[in-house]
PDB file of C-alpha atoms and ligand atoms in Angstrom:
ATOM      1  CA  MET A   1      90.320 -16.405 132.765  1.00  0.00           C
ATOM      2  CA  PRO A   2      91.056 -20.054 133.787  1.00  0.00           C
ATOM      3  CA  LYS A   3      88.354 -22.446 133.021  1.00  0.00           C
ATOM      4  CA  GLY A   4      85.982 -22.873 135.987  1.00  0.00           C
ATOM      5  CA  ALA A   5      86.981 -19.569 137.591  1.00  0.00           C
ATOM      6  CA  THR A   6      84.016 -17.330 138.757  1.00  0.00           C
ATOM      7  CA  VAL A   7      83.795 -13.588 138.403  1.00  0.00           C
ATOM      8  CA  GLN A   8      83.692 -11.906 141.703  1.00  0.00           C
ATOM      9  CA  THR A   9      81.035  -9.265 141.744  1.00  0.00           C
ATOM     10  CA  SER A  10      80.939  -6.882 144.576  1.00  0.00           C
ATOM     11  CA  PRO A  11      77.470  -5.619 145.593  1.00  0.00           C
ATOM     12  CA  ARG A  12      76.932  -2.253 143.787  1.00  0.00           C
ATOM     13  CA  LYS A  13      77.557   0.653 146.080  1.00  0.00           C
ATOM     14  CA  PRO A  14      74.693   3.100 145.727  1.00  0.00           C
ATOM     15  CA  LYS A  15      75.766   6.455 144.451  1.00  0.00           C
ATOM     16  CA  LEU A  16      75.023   9.574 146.408  1.00  0.00           C
ATOM     17  CA  GLY A  17      74.098   7.659 149.440  1.00  0.00           C
ATOM     18  CA  GLN A  18      70.831   6.410 147.780  1.00  0.00           C
ATOM     19  CA  HIS A  19      69.163   4.068 150.131  1.00  0.00           C
ATOM     20  CA  PHE A  20      65.435   4.740 149.602  1.00  0.00           C
ATOM     21  CA  LEU A  21      63.015   4.490 152.520  1.00  0.00           C
ATOM     22  CA  ALA A  22      60.795   1.495 151.802  1.00  0.00           C
ATOM     23  CA  SER A  23      58.541   1.556 154.816  1.00  0.00           C
ATOM     24  CA  GLU A  24      55.387   3.662 154.769  1.00  0.00           C
ATOM     25  CA  PRO A  25      54.846   3.637 158.490  1.00  0.00           C
ATOM     26  CA  ALA A  26      58.390   4.848 159.062  1.00  0.00           C
ATOM     27  CA  ALA A  27      57.742   7.691 156.413  1.00  0.00           C
ATOM     28  CA  LEU A  28      54.747   8.794 158.338  1.00  0.00           C
ATOM     29  CA  ARG A  29      56.545   8.722 161.607  1.00  0.00           C
ATOM     30  CA  ILE A  30      59.257  10.833 160.387  1.00  0.00           C
ATOM     31  CA  VAL A  31      56.946  13.510 158.846  1.00  0.00           C
ATOM     32  CA  GLU A  32      54.874  13.573 162.182  1.00  0.00           C
ATOM     33  CA  ALA A  33      57.991  14.312 164.094  1.00  0.00           C
ATOM     34  CA  LEU A  34      58.019  17.826 162.380  1.00  0.00           C
ATOM     35  CA  GLY A  35      54.686  18.579 164.209  1.00  0.00           C
ATOM     36  CA  ASP A  36      51.856  20.393 162.570  1.00  0.00           C
ATOM     37  CA  ILE A  37      53.195  21.739 159.288  1.00  0.00           C
ATOM     38  CA  SER A  38      49.943  22.888 157.876  1.00  0.00           C
ATOM     39  CA  GLN A  39      51.190  26.501 158.154  1.00  0.00           C
ATOM     40  CA  ALA A  40      54.901  25.885 157.700  1.00  0.00           C
ATOM     41  CA  THR A  41      57.487  26.040 155.004  1.00  0.00           C
ATOM     42  CA  VAL A  42      59.388  22.717 154.854  1.00  0.00           C
ATOM     43  CA  LEU A  43      62.816  22.131 153.399  1.00  0.00           C
ATOM     44  CA  GLU A  44      63.269  18.493 152.388  1.00  0.00           C
ATOM     45  CA  ILE A  45      66.987  17.364 151.681  1.00  0.00           C
ATOM     46  CA  GLY A  46      67.364  14.683 149.112  1.00  0.00           C
ATOM     47  CA  PRO A  47      63.796  13.652 148.356  1.00  0.00           C
ATOM     48  CA  GLY A  48      65.064  10.826 146.056  1.00  0.00           C
ATOM     49  CA  ARG A  49      62.047   8.942 144.935  1.00  0.00           C
ATOM     50  CA  GLY A  50      59.669  10.802 147.028  1.00  0.00           C
ATOM     51  CA  ALA A  51      59.125   8.403 150.050  1.00  0.00           C
ATOM     52  CA  ILE A  52      58.274  11.323 152.314  1.00  0.00           C
ATOM     53  CA  THR A  53      57.740  13.936 149.792  1.00  0.00           C
ATOM     54  CA  ASP A  54      54.285  13.018 148.949  1.00  0.00           C
ATOM     55  CA  LEU A  55      53.341  13.309 152.563  1.00  0.00           C
ATOM     56  CA  LEU A  56      54.952  16.725 152.957  1.00  0.00           C
ATOM     57  CA  ALA A  57      53.434  17.958 149.749  1.00  0.00           C
ATOM     58  CA  ARG A  58      49.921  17.077 151.087  1.00  0.00           C
ATOM     59  CA  LYS A  59      50.486  18.332 154.686  1.00  0.00           C
ATOM     60  CA  SER A  60      52.611  21.535 154.477  1.00  0.00           C
ATOM     61  CA  ARG A  61      51.780  24.926 153.333  1.00  0.00           C
ATOM     62  CA  ARG A  62      54.972  25.143 151.215  1.00  0.00           C
ATOM     63  CA  LEU A  63      57.629  22.545 150.340  1.00  0.00           C
ATOM     64  CA  ILE A  64      61.063  23.158 148.998  1.00  0.00           C
ATOM     65  CA  ALA A  65      62.885  19.896 148.127  1.00  0.00           C
ATOM     66  CA  VAL A  66      66.627  20.011 147.125  1.00  0.00           C
ATOM     67  CA  GLU A  67      67.810  16.793 145.091  1.00  0.00           C
ATOM     68  CA  LEU A  68      71.282  16.492 143.633  1.00  0.00           C
ATOM     69  CA  ASP A  69      70.419  13.703 141.224  1.00  0.00           C
ATOM     70  CA  ARG A  70      69.411  15.108 137.880  1.00  0.00           C
ATOM     71  CA  VAL A  71      67.112  12.167 136.901  1.00  0.00           C
ATOM     72  CA  LEU A  72      65.438  11.993 140.141  1.00  0.00           C
ATOM     73  CA  SER A  73      64.832  15.767 140.508  1.00  0.00           C
ATOM     74  CA  ALA A  74      63.415  15.806 136.911  1.00  0.00           C
ATOM     75  CA  GLN A  75      61.032  12.962 137.779  1.00  0.00           C
ATOM     76  CA  LEU A  76      59.953  14.761 140.947  1.00  0.00           C
ATOM     77  CA  ARG A  77      59.438  18.012 139.181  1.00  0.00           C
ATOM     78  CA  MET A  78      57.134  16.214 136.642  1.00  0.00           C
ATOM     79  CA  LYS A  79      55.302  14.511 139.418  1.00  0.00           C
ATOM     80  CA  PHE A  80      54.619  17.635 141.415  1.00  0.00           C
ATOM     81  CA  SER A  81      54.126  20.041 138.536  1.00  0.00           C
ATOM     82  CA  MET A  82      50.443  20.362 139.370  1.00  0.00           C
ATOM     83  CA  GLN A  83      51.132  21.354 143.078  1.00  0.00           C
ATOM     84  CA  PRO A  84      51.833  25.005 143.299  1.00  0.00           C
ATOM     85  CA  ASN A  85      53.056  24.669 147.001  1.00  0.00           C
ATOM     86  CA  VAL A  86      55.871  22.358 145.903  1.00  0.00           C
ATOM     87  CA  GLU A  87      59.190  23.527 144.433  1.00  0.00           C
ATOM     88  CA  ILE A  88      61.859  21.036 143.369  1.00  0.00           C
ATOM     89  CA  ILE A  89      65.488  22.430 143.217  1.00  0.00           C
ATOM     90  CA  GLU A  90      68.032  20.378 141.444  1.00  0.00           C
ATOM     91  CA  GLY A  91      71.086  21.175 143.410  1.00  0.00           C
ATOM     92  CA  ASP A  92      73.641  20.293 146.065  1.00  0.00           C
ATOM     93  CA  ILE A  93      72.459  21.056 149.638  1.00  0.00           C
ATOM     94  CA  LEU A  94      75.912  21.934 150.616  1.00  0.00           C
ATOM     95  CA  LYS A  95      76.230  24.626 147.890  1.00  0.00           C
ATOM     96  CA  ILE A  96      72.774  26.269 147.455  1.00  0.00           C
ATOM     97  CA  GLU A  97      72.420  29.727 148.556  1.00  0.00           C
ATOM     98  CA  LEU A  98      70.232  29.371 151.584  1.00  0.00           C
ATOM     99  CA  ASP A  99      70.183  33.154 151.980  1.00  0.00           C
ATOM    100  CA  THR A 100      68.610  33.390 148.634  1.00  0.00           C
ATOM    101  CA  VAL A 101      66.078  30.776 149.301  1.00  0.00           C
ATOM    102  CA  PHE A 102      65.046  31.744 152.839  1.00  0.00           C
ATOM    103  CA  GLY A 103      66.352  35.266 153.339  1.00  0.00           C
ATOM    104  CA  ALA A 104      64.659  38.631 152.802  1.00  0.00           C
ATOM    105  CA  LYS A 105      64.062  39.333 149.095  1.00  0.00           C
ATOM    106  CA  PRO A 106      65.688  42.618 147.861  1.00  0.00           C
ATOM    107  CA  GLY A 107      63.099  45.069 146.507  1.00  0.00           C
ATOM    108  CA  SER A 108      60.127  43.338 148.190  1.00  0.00           C
ATOM    109  CA  LEU A 109      58.057  44.599 151.115  1.00  0.00           C
ATOM    110  CA  ARG A 110      59.581  41.854 153.175  1.00  0.00           C
ATOM    111  CA  THR A 111      62.838  43.604 153.372  1.00  0.00           C
ATOM    112  CA  GLY A 112      61.571  46.037 156.027  1.00  0.00           C
ATOM    113  CA  LEU A 113      63.411  46.235 159.249  1.00  0.00           C
ATOM    114  CA  ASN A 114      60.711  44.331 161.014  1.00  0.00           C
ATOM    115  CA  PHE A 115      60.911  41.520 158.511  1.00  0.00           C
ATOM    116  CA  ALA A 116      61.030  38.219 160.400  1.00  0.00           C
ATOM    117  CA  PRO A 117      59.786  35.336 158.406  1.00  0.00           C
ATOM    118  CA  GLU A 118      58.453  32.263 160.145  1.00  0.00           C
ATOM    119  CA  PRO A 119      61.385  29.833 160.315  1.00  0.00           C
ATOM    120  CA  ALA A 120      61.220  26.817 158.100  1.00  0.00           C
ATOM    121  CA  ARG A 121      61.305  23.168 159.237  1.00  0.00           C
ATOM    122  CA  VAL A 122      63.966  20.882 157.785  1.00  0.00           C
ATOM    123  CA  ILE A 123      63.622  17.206 157.146  1.00  0.00           C
ATOM    124  CA  GLY A 124      65.755  14.671 155.353  1.00  0.00           C
ATOM    125  CA  ASN A 125      66.640  10.974 155.080  1.00  0.00           C
ATOM    126  CA  LEU A 126      70.226  12.195 154.774  1.00  0.00           C
ATOM    127  CA  PRO A 127      72.876  10.747 152.324  1.00  0.00           C
ATOM    128  CA  TYR A 128      75.312   9.348 155.041  1.00  0.00           C
ATOM    129  CA  TYR A 129      78.514  10.181 153.239  1.00  0.00           C
ATOM    130  CA  ILE A 130      77.877  13.857 153.926  1.00  0.00           C
ATOM    131  CA  THR A 131      75.782  13.813 157.219  1.00  0.00           C
ATOM    132  CA  SER A 132      78.181  15.992 159.262  1.00  0.00           C
ATOM    133  CA  ASP A 133      78.767  18.549 156.408  1.00  0.00           C
ATOM    134  CA  ILE A 134      74.967  18.871 155.953  1.00  0.00           C
ATOM    135  CA  LEU A 135      74.247  19.171 159.736  1.00  0.00           C
ATOM    136  CA  LEU A 136      76.994  21.686 160.328  1.00  0.00           C
ATOM    137  CA  ARG A 137      75.676  23.820 157.366  1.00  0.00           C
ATOM    138  CA  LEU A 138      72.058  23.698 158.768  1.00  0.00           C
ATOM    139  CA  LEU A 139      73.284  24.747 162.092  1.00  0.00           C
ATOM    140  CA  GLU A 140      75.304  27.621 160.558  1.00  0.00           C
ATOM    141  CA  TYR A 141      72.131  28.867 158.908  1.00  0.00           C
ATOM    142  CA  HIS A 142      69.963  28.018 161.947  1.00  0.00           C
ATOM    143  CA  ARG A 143      68.300  31.507 161.860  1.00  0.00           C
ATOM    144  CA  TYR A 144      66.085  30.333 159.024  1.00  0.00           C
ATOM    145  CA  PHE A 145      64.996  26.996 160.850  1.00  0.00           C
ATOM    146  CA  SER A 146      62.912  26.092 163.869  1.00  0.00           C
ATOM    147  CA  THR A 147      63.083  22.257 163.750  1.00  0.00           C
ATOM    148  CA  ILE A 148      65.378  19.854 162.046  1.00  0.00           C
ATOM    149  CA  VAL A 149      64.310  16.176 161.658  1.00  0.00           C
ATOM    150  CA  ILE A 150      66.865  14.025 160.124  1.00  0.00           C
ATOM    151  CA  MET A 151      67.550  10.214 159.560  1.00  0.00           C
ATOM    152  CA  VAL A 152      71.158   9.514 160.140  1.00  0.00           C
ATOM    153  CA  GLN A 153      73.355   6.568 160.894  1.00  0.00           C
ATOM    154  CA  LYS A 154      72.595   5.223 164.383  1.00  0.00           C
ATOM    155  CA  GLU A 155      76.043   5.958 165.623  1.00  0.00           C
ATOM    156  CA  VAL A 156      75.870   9.554 164.608  1.00  0.00           C
ATOM    157  CA  ALA A 157      72.507   9.895 166.264  1.00  0.00           C
ATOM    158  CA  ASP A 158      74.031   8.487 169.453  1.00  0.00           C
ATOM    159  CA  ARG A 159      76.877  11.095 169.232  1.00  0.00           C
ATOM    160  CA  LEU A 160      74.407  13.907 168.506  1.00  0.00           C
ATOM    161  CA  ALA A 161      72.249  13.177 171.485  1.00  0.00           C
ATOM    162  CA  ALA A 162      75.031  12.149 174.022  1.00  0.00           C
ATOM    163  CA  SER A 163      75.477  14.177 177.100  1.00  0.00           C
ATOM    164  CA  ALA A 164      78.886  15.236 178.298  1.00  0.00           C
ATOM    165  CA  GLY A 165      80.933  12.542 179.934  1.00  0.00           C
ATOM    166  CA  ARG A 166      79.361   9.876 177.870  1.00  0.00           C
ATOM    167  CA  ARG A 167      81.619   7.929 175.551  1.00  0.00           C
ATOM    168  CA  ASP A 168      79.866   9.144 172.352  1.00  0.00           C
ATOM    169  CA  TYR A 169      80.005  12.939 173.311  1.00  0.00           C
ATOM    170  CA  GLY A 170      82.206  15.002 170.929  1.00  0.00           C
ATOM    171  CA  LEU A 171      82.592  18.032 168.803  1.00  0.00           C
ATOM    172  CA  LEU A 172      79.306  17.165 166.893  1.00  0.00           C
ATOM    173  CA  SER A 173      77.334  16.684 170.136  1.00  0.00           C
ATOM    174  CA  ALA A 174      78.688  20.123 171.577  1.00  0.00           C
ATOM    175  CA  THR A 175      77.936  21.938 168.354  1.00  0.00           C
ATOM    176  CA  ALA A 176      74.436  20.586 167.890  1.00  0.00           C
ATOM    177  CA  GLN A 177      73.524  21.141 171.451  1.00  0.00           C
ATOM    178  CA  LEU A 178      74.871  24.741 171.286  1.00  0.00           C
ATOM    179  CA  TYR A 179      72.101  25.413 168.875  1.00  0.00           C
ATOM    180  CA  GLY A 180      69.215  23.360 170.236  1.00  0.00           C
ATOM    181  CA  ARG A 181      67.597  20.509 172.039  1.00  0.00           C
ATOM    182  CA  VAL A 182      68.595  17.140 170.486  1.00  0.00           C
ATOM    183  CA  GLU A 183      66.241  14.144 170.754  1.00  0.00           C
ATOM    184  CA  GLN A 184      66.853  10.694 169.358  1.00  0.00           C
ATOM    185  CA  LEU A 185      63.381   9.506 168.330  1.00  0.00           C
ATOM    186  CA  PHE A 186      63.434   6.005 166.907  1.00  0.00           C
ATOM    187  CA  THR A 187      65.723   3.547 165.061  1.00  0.00           C
ATOM    188  CA  LEU A 188      65.123   1.616 161.799  1.00  0.00           C
ATOM    189  CA  PRO A 189      66.894  -1.658 160.635  1.00  0.00           C
ATOM    190  CA  PRO A 190      68.605  -1.812 157.331  1.00  0.00           C
ATOM    191  CA  GLY A 191      65.635  -3.697 155.832  1.00  0.00           C
ATOM    192  CA  ALA A 192      63.572  -0.495 155.948  1.00  0.00           C
ATOM    193  CA  PHE A 193      65.490   0.802 153.058  1.00  0.00           C
ATOM    194  CA  SER A 194      66.062  -0.316 149.458  1.00  0.00           C
ATOM    195  CA  PRO A 195      68.822  -1.132 148.881  1.00  0.00           C
ATOM    196  CA  PRO A 196      69.602  -1.886 152.532  1.00  0.00           C
ATOM    197  CA  PRO A 197      72.551   0.071 154.011  1.00  0.00           C
ATOM    198  CA  LYS A 198      75.032  -1.828 156.218  1.00  0.00           C
ATOM    199  CA  VAL A 199      74.063   0.059 159.317  1.00  0.00           C
ATOM    200  CA  HIS A 200      70.995   0.867 161.420  1.00  0.00           C
ATOM    201  CA  SER A 201      69.515   4.382 161.103  1.00  0.00           C
ATOM    202  CA  SER A 202      68.047   6.722 163.738  1.00  0.00           C
ATOM    203  CA  VAL A 203      65.734   9.644 163.508  1.00  0.00           C
ATOM    204  CA  VAL A 204      66.962  12.801 165.380  1.00  0.00           C
ATOM    205  CA  ARG A 205      65.081  15.955 165.982  1.00  0.00           C
ATOM    206  CA  ILE A 206      66.846  19.169 166.832  1.00  0.00           C
ATOM    207  CA  THR A 207      64.544  21.968 168.118  1.00  0.00           C
ATOM    208  CA  ILE A 208      66.542  25.138 167.503  1.00  0.00           C
ATOM    209  CA  LYS A 209      67.134  27.271 170.628  1.00  0.00           C
ATOM    210  CA  PRO A 210      70.480  28.716 170.477  1.00  0.00           C
ATOM    211  CA  ARG A 211      72.360  28.926 173.888  1.00  0.00           C
ATOM    212  CA  VAL A 212      74.949  31.475 172.602  1.00  0.00           C
ATOM    213  CA  GLU A 213      73.516  34.369 174.541  1.00  0.00           C
ATOM    214  CA  ALA A 214      72.848  32.380 177.742  1.00  0.00           C
ATOM    215  CA  LEU A 215      76.461  31.113 177.664  1.00  0.00           C
ATOM    216  CA  ARG A 216      77.698  34.644 177.103  1.00  0.00           C
ATOM    217  CA  VAL A 217      79.899  33.659 174.181  1.00  0.00           C
ATOM    218  CA  SER A 218      80.267  34.998 170.560  1.00  0.00           C
ATOM    219  CA  GLU A 219      79.241  32.377 168.191  1.00  0.00           C
ATOM    220  CA  ALA A 220      82.106  32.101 165.751  1.00  0.00           C
ATOM    221  CA  GLU A 221      84.898  32.418 168.313  1.00  0.00           C
ATOM    222  CA  PHE A 222      83.236  29.839 170.614  1.00  0.00           C
ATOM    223  CA  ILE A 223      82.893  27.340 167.727  1.00  0.00           C
ATOM    224  CA  ALA A 224      86.510  27.870 166.921  1.00  0.00           C
ATOM    225  CA  PHE A 225      87.236  27.145 170.627  1.00  0.00           C
ATOM    226  CA  LEU A 226      85.251  24.044 170.674  1.00  0.00           C
ATOM    227  CA  LYS A 227      87.224  22.657 167.617  1.00  0.00           C
ATOM    228  CA  LEU A 228      90.422  23.394 169.492  1.00  0.00           C
ATOM    229  CA  CYS A 229      89.239  21.674 172.776  1.00  0.00           C
ATOM    230  CA  PHE A 230      88.342  18.605 170.781  1.00  0.00           C
ATOM    231  CA  GLY A 231      91.274  19.043 168.520  1.00  0.00           C
ATOM    232  CA  GLN A 232      93.099  15.740 169.301  1.00  0.00           C
ATOM    233  CA  LYS A 233      90.614  13.163 170.600  1.00  0.00           C
ATOM    234  CA  ARG A 234      92.734  11.580 173.189  1.00  0.00           C
ATOM    235  CA  LYS A 235      94.575  14.634 174.469  1.00  0.00           C
ATOM    236  CA  THR A 236      93.737  16.392 177.672  1.00  0.00           C
ATOM    237  CA  LEU A 237      92.169  19.867 177.474  1.00  0.00           C
ATOM    238  CA  TRP A 238      95.501  21.223 178.677  1.00  0.00           C
ATOM    239  CA  ASN A 239      97.445  19.659 175.813  1.00  0.00           C
ATOM    240  CA  ASN A 240      94.950  20.766 173.182  1.00  0.00           C
ATOM    241  CA  LEU A 241      94.649  24.366 174.398  1.00  0.00           C
ATOM    242  CA  LYS A 242      98.364  24.859 174.977  1.00  0.00           C
ATOM    243  CA  THR A 243      98.958  24.873 171.252  1.00  0.00           C
ATOM    244  CA  ARG A 244      97.087  28.190 171.110  1.00  0.00           C
ATOM    245  CA  TYR A 245      97.310  29.862 174.519  1.00  0.00           C
ATOM    246  CA  ASP A 246     100.137  30.964 176.713  1.00  0.00           C
ATOM    247  CA  GLU A 247     100.594  28.434 179.501  1.00  0.00           C
ATOM    248  CA  ASP A 248     100.274  31.020 182.442  1.00  0.00           C
ATOM    249  CA  ALA A 249      97.193  32.451 181.028  1.00  0.00           C
ATOM    250  CA  LEU A 250      95.797  28.939 180.541  1.00  0.00           C
ATOM    251  CA  ARG A 251      96.635  27.914 184.038  1.00  0.00           C
ATOM    252  CA  ALA A 252      94.885  31.118 185.359  1.00  0.00           C
ATOM    253  CA  ALA A 253      91.805  30.614 183.218  1.00  0.00           C
ATOM    254  CA  LEU A 254      91.490  26.876 184.240  1.00  0.00           C
ATOM    255  CA  ALA A 255      91.768  27.814 187.919  1.00  0.00           C
ATOM    256  CA  LYS A 256      89.214  30.779 187.526  1.00  0.00           C
ATOM    257  CA  SER A 257      86.623  28.539 185.807  1.00  0.00           C
ATOM    258  CA  GLY A 258      87.290  25.599 188.131  1.00  0.00           C
ATOM    259  CA  VAL A 259      88.387  23.154 185.346  1.00  0.00           C
ATOM    260  CA  LYS A 260      91.110  20.601 186.007  1.00  0.00           C
ATOM    261  CA  PRO A 261      93.832  20.669 183.385  1.00  0.00           C
ATOM    262  CA  ALA A 262      93.880  16.803 183.071  1.00  0.00           C
ATOM    263  CA  ILE A 263      90.276  16.635 182.006  1.00  0.00           C
ATOM    264  CA  ARG A 264      89.326  15.898 178.372  1.00  0.00           C
ATOM    265  CA  ALA A 265      86.912  18.160 176.490  1.00  0.00           C
ATOM    266  CA  GLU A 266      84.453  15.043 176.282  1.00  0.00           C
ATOM    267  CA  ALA A 267      83.949  15.275 180.095  1.00  0.00           C
ATOM    268  CA  LEU A 268      83.049  19.033 180.174  1.00  0.00           C
ATOM    269  CA  PRO A 269      79.392  20.197 179.904  1.00  0.00           C
ATOM    270  CA  LEU A 270      78.872  23.172 177.614  1.00  0.00           C
ATOM    271  CA  GLU A 271      78.489  25.603 180.584  1.00  0.00           C
ATOM    272  CA  ARG A 272      81.850  24.806 181.872  1.00  0.00           C
ATOM    273  CA  THR A 273      83.518  24.980 178.479  1.00  0.00           C
ATOM    274  CA  ALA A 274      81.954  28.409 178.040  1.00  0.00           C
ATOM    275  CA  ALA A 275      83.154  29.464 181.475  1.00  0.00           C
ATOM    276  CA  LEU A 276      86.697  28.413 180.604  1.00  0.00           C
ATOM    277  CA  PHE A 277      86.277  30.222 177.054  1.00  0.00           C
ATOM    278  CA  ARG A 278      85.316  33.481 178.894  1.00  0.00           C
ATOM    279  CA  ALA A 279      87.969  33.198 181.441  1.00  0.00           C
ATOM    280  CA  LEU A 280      90.530  32.963 178.619  1.00  0.00           C
ATOM    281  CA  ARG A 281      88.886  35.782 176.625  1.00  0.00           C
ATOM    282  CA  ASP A 282      88.547  38.221 179.596  1.00  0.00           C
ATOM    283  CA  GLY A 283      91.962  37.317 180.909  1.00  0.00           C
ATOM    284  CA  SER A 284      93.571  38.465 177.628  1.00  0.00           C
ATOM    285  CA  LEU A 285      91.800  41.906 177.716  1.00  0.00           C
TER     286      LEU A 285
HETATM  287  N1  SAM B 301      64.317  10.966 150.914  1.00  0.00           N
HETATM  288  C1  SAM B 301      64.498   9.657 150.075  1.00  0.00           C
HETATM  289  C2  SAM B 301      63.997   8.535 150.886  1.00  0.00           C
HETATM  290  O1  SAM B 301      63.799   8.514 152.047  1.00  0.00           O
HETATM  291  O2  SAM B 301      63.687   7.428 150.178  1.00  0.00           O
HETATM  292  C3  SAM B 301      65.977   9.436 149.624  1.00  0.00           C
HETATM  293  C4  SAM B 301      66.940   9.351 150.777  1.00  0.00           C
HETATM  294  S1  SAM B 301      68.568   8.834 150.289  1.00  0.00           S
HETATM  295  C5  SAM B 301      69.166   8.195 151.729  1.00  0.00           C
HETATM  296  C6  SAM B 301      69.486  10.380 149.983  1.00  0.00           C
HETATM  297  C7  SAM B 301      69.026  11.310 148.838  1.00  0.00           C
HETATM  298  O3  SAM B 301      69.902  12.382 148.963  1.00  0.00           O
HETATM  299  C8  SAM B 301      69.218  10.624 147.548  1.00  0.00           C
HETATM  300  O4  SAM B 301      68.159  10.878 146.706  1.00  0.00           O
HETATM  301  C9  SAM B 301      70.410  11.378 146.913  1.00  0.00           C
HETATM  302  O5  SAM B 301      70.318  11.518 145.507  1.00  0.00           O
HETATM  303  C10 SAM B 301      70.346  12.758 147.591  1.00  0.00           C
HETATM  304  N2  SAM B 301      71.584  13.454 147.706  1.00  0.00           N
HETATM  305  C11 SAM B 301      72.847  13.058 147.866  1.00  0.00           C
HETATM  306  N3  SAM B 301      73.776  13.964 148.033  1.00  0.00           N
HETATM  307  C12 SAM B 301      72.970  15.109 147.983  1.00  0.00           C
HETATM  308  C13 SAM B 301      73.351  16.538 147.966  1.00  0.00           C
HETATM  309  N4  SAM B 301      74.671  16.885 148.175  1.00  0.00           N
HETATM  310  N5  SAM B 301      72.387  17.548 147.932  1.00  0.00           N
HETATM  311  C14 SAM B 301      71.069  17.067 147.758  1.00  0.00           C
HETATM  312  N6  SAM B 301      70.661  15.744 147.683  1.00  0.00           N
HETATM  313  C15 SAM B 301      71.653  14.798 147.781  1.00  0.00           C
END
């Protein structure tokens, strides 16, 4: 190295999205967003160093916390070893078998036909690098959950809560809103975390109440349809849908559901998208 040259050190990028919450009032606000959890099972995603885990362990009937980091999960297991209502699972929230954790247990009395366990509540200051994947997985398993409270990057929160026609409305908004009511609760600056992220963060609450039946659509097919509608962001609905549907059938379905071909999926409320989906489905019978 030439004499006098300095070594450029870039700030260390935290692994696994580890920006730990460093504000006690914020931790309390997030936990309170879950409502009364004294009789509830709570799933915490990424407890980290336990910023909200302590509160949850004290307030909930049962806490299951899933942490991918081996060292952190071992520390948490030690810390909560005397609290029988707390279970720390070392694992990847994208891979653990949610059916095994929350579903009926074979051989137990709980497998009876009438078995309907109280749905759990989910909470997490999410690792931002996999926010969408985690959220889509939680929504896929929504039958096990009643409320989801997550801290996400503010821009993602804006998208989740946006209504149709707004700039931020997209596939993530439509999918989340298919499964429940989305509320953007409050925003925290980077300084509330250690190390601070580059972005602001917002807490979002999703109260699960699927609209699949009310919209008269079948879940998997409608999700696939939404993906197609939002396929190419800047394309019109017509251009996105004609890659999959016959043009005459598409023209007829658009007319039947009163949707203009030149509109973009972003402008259509879920009810109208569902009407178009049904018109296409029924037209092909
Ligand atoms: N809840 C803590 C807090 O608020 O201070 C930590 C939040 S930090 C933003 C995200 C946490 O998720 C980290 O502890 C990280 O190790 C963990 N994590 C990252 N990827 C994960 C995954 N795939 N499954 C479970 N935990 C994960």
